[in-house]
PDB file of C-alpha atoms in Angstrom:
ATOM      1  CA  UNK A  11      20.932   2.264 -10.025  1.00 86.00           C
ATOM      2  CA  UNK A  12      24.367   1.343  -9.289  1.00 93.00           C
ATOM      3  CA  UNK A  13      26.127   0.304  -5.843  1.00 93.00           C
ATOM      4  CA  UNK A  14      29.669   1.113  -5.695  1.00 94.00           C
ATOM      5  CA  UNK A  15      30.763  -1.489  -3.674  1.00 93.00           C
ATOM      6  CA  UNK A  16      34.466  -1.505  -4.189  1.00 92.00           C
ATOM      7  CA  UNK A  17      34.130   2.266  -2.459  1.00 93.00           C
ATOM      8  CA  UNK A  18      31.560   1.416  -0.015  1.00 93.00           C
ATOM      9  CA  UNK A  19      34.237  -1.044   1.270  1.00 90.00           C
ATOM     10  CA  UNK A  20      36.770   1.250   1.638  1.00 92.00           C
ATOM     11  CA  UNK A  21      34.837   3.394   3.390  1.00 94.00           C
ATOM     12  CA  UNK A  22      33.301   0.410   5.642  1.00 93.00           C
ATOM     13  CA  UNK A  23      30.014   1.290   4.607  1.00 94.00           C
ATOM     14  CA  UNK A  24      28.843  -2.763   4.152  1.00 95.00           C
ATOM     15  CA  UNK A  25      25.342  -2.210   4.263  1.00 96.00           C
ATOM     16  CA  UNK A  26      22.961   0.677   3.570  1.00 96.00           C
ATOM     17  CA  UNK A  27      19.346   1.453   1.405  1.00 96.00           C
ATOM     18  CA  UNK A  28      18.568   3.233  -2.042  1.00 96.00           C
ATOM     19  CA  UNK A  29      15.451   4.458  -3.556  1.00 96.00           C
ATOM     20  CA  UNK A  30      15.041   5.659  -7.030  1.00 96.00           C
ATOM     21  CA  UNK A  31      12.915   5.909  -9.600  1.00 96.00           C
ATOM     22  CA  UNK A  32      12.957   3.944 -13.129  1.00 94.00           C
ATOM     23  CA  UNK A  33      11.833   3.830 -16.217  1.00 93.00           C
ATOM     24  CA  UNK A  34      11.546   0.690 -17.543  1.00 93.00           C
ATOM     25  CA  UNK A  35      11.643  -0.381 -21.845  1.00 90.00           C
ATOM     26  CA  UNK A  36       8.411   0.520 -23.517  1.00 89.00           C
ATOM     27  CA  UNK A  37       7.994  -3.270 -23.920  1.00 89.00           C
ATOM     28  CA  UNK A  38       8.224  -4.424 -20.571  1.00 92.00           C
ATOM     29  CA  UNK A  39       4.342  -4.769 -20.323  1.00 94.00           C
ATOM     30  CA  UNK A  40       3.595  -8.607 -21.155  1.00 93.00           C
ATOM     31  CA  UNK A  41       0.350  -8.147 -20.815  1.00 93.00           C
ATOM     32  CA  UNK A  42      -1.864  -7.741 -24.325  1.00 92.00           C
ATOM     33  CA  UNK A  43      -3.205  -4.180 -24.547  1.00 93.00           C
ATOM     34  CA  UNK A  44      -1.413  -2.658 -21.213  1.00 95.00           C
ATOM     35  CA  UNK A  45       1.413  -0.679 -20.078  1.00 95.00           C
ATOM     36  CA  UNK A  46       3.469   0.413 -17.114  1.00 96.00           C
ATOM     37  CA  UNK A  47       1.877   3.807 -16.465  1.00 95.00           C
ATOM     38  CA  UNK A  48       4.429   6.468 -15.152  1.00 93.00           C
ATOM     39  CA  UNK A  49       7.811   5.145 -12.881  1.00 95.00           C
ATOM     40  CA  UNK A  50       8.687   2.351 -11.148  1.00 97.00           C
ATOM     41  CA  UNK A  51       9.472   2.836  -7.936  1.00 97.00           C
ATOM     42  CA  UNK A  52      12.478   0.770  -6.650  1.00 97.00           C
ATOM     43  CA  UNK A  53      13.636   0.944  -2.634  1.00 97.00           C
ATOM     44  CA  UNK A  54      15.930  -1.269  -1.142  1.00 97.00           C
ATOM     45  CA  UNK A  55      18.611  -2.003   0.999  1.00 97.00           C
ATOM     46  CA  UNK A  56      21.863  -3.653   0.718  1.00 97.00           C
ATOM     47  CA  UNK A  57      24.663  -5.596   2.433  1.00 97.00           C
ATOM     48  CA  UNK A  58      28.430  -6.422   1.173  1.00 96.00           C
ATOM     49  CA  UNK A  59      29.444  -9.667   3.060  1.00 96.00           C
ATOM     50  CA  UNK A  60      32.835 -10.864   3.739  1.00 93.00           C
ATOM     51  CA  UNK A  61      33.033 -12.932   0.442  1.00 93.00           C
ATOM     52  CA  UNK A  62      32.288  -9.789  -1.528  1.00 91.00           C
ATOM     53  CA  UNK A  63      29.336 -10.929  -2.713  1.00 95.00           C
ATOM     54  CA  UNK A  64      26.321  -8.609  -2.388  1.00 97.00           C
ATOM     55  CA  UNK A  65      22.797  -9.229  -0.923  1.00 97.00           C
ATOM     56  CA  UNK A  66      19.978  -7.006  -2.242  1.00 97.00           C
ATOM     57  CA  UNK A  67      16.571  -6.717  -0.781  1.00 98.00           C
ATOM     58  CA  UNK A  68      14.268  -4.158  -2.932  1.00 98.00           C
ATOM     59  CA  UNK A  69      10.767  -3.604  -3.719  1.00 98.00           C
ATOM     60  CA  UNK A  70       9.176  -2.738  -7.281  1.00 98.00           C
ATOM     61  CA  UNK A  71       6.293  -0.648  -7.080  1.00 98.00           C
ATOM     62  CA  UNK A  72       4.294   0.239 -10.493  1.00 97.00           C
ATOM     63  CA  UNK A  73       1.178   0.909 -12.120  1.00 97.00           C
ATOM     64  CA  UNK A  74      -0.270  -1.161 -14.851  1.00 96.00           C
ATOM     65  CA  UNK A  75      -3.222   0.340 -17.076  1.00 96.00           C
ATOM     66  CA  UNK A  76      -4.804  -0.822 -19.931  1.00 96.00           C
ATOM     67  CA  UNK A  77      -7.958  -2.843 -21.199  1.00 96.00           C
ATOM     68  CA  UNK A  78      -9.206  -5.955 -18.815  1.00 95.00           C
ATOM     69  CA  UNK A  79      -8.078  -9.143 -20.048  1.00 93.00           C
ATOM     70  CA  UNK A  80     -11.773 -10.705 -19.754  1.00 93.00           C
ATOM     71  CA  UNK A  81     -14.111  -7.564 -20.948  1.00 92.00           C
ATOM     72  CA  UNK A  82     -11.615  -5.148 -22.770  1.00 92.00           C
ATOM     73  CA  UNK A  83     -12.946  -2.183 -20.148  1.00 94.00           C
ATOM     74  CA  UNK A  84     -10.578   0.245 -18.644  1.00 96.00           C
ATOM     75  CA  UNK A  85      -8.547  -1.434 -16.182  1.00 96.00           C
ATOM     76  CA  UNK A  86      -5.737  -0.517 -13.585  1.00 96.00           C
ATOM     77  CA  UNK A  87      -3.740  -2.806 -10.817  1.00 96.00           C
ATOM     78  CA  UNK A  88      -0.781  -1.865  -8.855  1.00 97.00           C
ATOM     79  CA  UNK A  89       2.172  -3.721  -8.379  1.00 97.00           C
ATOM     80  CA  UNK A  90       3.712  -4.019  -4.861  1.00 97.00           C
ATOM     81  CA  UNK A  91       6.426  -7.069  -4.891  1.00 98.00           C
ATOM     82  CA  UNK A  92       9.405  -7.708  -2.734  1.00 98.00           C
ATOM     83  CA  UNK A  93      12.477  -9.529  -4.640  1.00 98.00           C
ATOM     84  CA  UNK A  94      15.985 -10.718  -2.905  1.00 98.00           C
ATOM     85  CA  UNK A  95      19.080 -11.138  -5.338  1.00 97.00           C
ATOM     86  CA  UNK A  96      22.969 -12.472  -5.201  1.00 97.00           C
ATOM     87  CA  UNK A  97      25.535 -10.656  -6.431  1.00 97.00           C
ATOM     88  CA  UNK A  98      28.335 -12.260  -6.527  1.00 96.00           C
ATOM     89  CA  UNK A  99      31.874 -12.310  -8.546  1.00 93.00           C
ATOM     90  CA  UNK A 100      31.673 -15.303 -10.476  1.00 91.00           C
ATOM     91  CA  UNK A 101      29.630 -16.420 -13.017  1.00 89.00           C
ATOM     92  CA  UNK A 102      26.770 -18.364 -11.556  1.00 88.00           C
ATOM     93  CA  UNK A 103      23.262 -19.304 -13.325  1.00 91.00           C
ATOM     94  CA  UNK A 104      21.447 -19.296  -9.593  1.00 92.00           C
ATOM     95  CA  UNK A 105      22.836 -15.651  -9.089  1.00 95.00           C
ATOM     96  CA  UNK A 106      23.467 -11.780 -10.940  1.00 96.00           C
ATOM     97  CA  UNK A 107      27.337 -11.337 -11.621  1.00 95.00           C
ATOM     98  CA  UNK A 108      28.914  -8.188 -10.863  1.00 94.00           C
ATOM     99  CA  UNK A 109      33.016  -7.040 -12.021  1.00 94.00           C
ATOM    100  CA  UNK A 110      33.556  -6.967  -7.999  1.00 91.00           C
ATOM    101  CA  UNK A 111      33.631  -3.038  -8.312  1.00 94.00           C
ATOM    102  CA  UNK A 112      30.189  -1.792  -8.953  1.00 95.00           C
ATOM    103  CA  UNK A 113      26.822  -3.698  -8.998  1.00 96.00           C
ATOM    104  CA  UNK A 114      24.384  -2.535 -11.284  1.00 95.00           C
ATOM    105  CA  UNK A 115      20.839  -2.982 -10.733  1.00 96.00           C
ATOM    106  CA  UNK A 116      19.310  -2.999 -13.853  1.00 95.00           C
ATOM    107  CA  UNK A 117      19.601  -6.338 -15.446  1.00 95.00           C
ATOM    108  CA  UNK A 118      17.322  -7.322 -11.760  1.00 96.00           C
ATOM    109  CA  UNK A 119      15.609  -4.108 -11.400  1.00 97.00           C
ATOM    110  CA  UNK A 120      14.160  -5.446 -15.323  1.00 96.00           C
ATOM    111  CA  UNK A 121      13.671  -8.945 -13.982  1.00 96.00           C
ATOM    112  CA  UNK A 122      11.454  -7.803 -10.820  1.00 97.00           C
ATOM    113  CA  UNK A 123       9.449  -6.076 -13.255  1.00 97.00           C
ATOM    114  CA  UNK A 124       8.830  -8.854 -15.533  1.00 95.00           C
ATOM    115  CA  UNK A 125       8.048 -11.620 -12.701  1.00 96.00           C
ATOM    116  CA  UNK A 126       6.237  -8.985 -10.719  1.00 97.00           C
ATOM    117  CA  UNK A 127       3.686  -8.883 -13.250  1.00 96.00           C
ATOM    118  CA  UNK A 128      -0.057 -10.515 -13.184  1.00 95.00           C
ATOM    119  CA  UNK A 129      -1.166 -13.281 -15.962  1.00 93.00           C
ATOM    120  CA  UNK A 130      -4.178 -10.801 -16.508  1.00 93.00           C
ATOM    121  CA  UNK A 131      -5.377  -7.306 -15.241  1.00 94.00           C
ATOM    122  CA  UNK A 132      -8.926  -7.377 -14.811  1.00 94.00           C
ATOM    123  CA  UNK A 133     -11.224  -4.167 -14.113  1.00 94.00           C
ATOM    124  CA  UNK A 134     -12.466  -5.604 -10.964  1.00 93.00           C
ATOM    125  CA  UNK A 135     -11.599  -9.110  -8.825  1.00 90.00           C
ATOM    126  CA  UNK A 136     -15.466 -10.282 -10.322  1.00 91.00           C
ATOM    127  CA  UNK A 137     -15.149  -9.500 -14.015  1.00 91.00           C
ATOM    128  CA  UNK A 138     -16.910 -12.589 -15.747  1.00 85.00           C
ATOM    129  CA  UNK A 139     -15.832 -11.381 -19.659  1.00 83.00           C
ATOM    130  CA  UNK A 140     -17.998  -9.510 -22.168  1.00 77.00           C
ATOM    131  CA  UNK A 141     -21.453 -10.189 -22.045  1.00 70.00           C
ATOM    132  CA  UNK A 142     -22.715 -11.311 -24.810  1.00 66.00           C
ATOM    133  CA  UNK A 143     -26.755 -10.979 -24.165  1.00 67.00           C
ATOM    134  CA  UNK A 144     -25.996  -6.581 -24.384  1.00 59.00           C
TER     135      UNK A 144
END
């Protein structure tokens, strides 16, 4: 989870792609009664620029499971969702700071996963809520 830039430089390797797999906090679910099933899958690629600042393009890919916001039955969505960060060496509210030597993904690896995520998780697209006349 970790691009080693101040090496990648000096080996004039400014751009390349990782893939990895994650496991996020137990409480990184912020939906009511659901979880993150299993690992996230993270793929990317990234590019070192002339400023030293670092562009990173990855995907999160996950598995929520759980009970359906609207009826409480089984439910389970996944989670496809593209992000592109900033790394750069100063401290900047816009962007992810990094010490210039090594970027570490997991403060936006942690973010993806939190915006990635639906307002509800519903067993299917139709689900009208409990019915009440059963």
């Amino acid at each position: 989870m970790k691009i080693e830039v101040k090496k990648l430089n000096a080996q004039k390797k400014y751009s390349g792609n990782f893939s990895f797999g994650y496991e996020p906090e137990k409480d990184a679910c912020l939906i009511p009664l659901c979880n993150i099933k299993g690992t996230v899958r993270v793929d990317g690629d990234y590019e070192i620029y002339a400023d030293d600042s670092v562009g990173v393009n990855f995907t999160v890919s996950y598995v929520l499971e759980g009970q359906c916001s609207y009826c409480l039955n089984a439910a389970r969505k996944e989670i496809n969702k593209d992000f592109e960060v900033l790394f750069v060496r100063e401290k900047d509210p816009d962007n992810y700071y990094y010490d210039g030597i090594t970027v570490n993904l997991k403060t936006a690896v942690d973010d993806a996963i939190l915006f990635s995520q639906p307002d509800v998780i519903l067993c299917r697209d139709d689900c009208t809520g409990i019915d009440v006349n059963q």
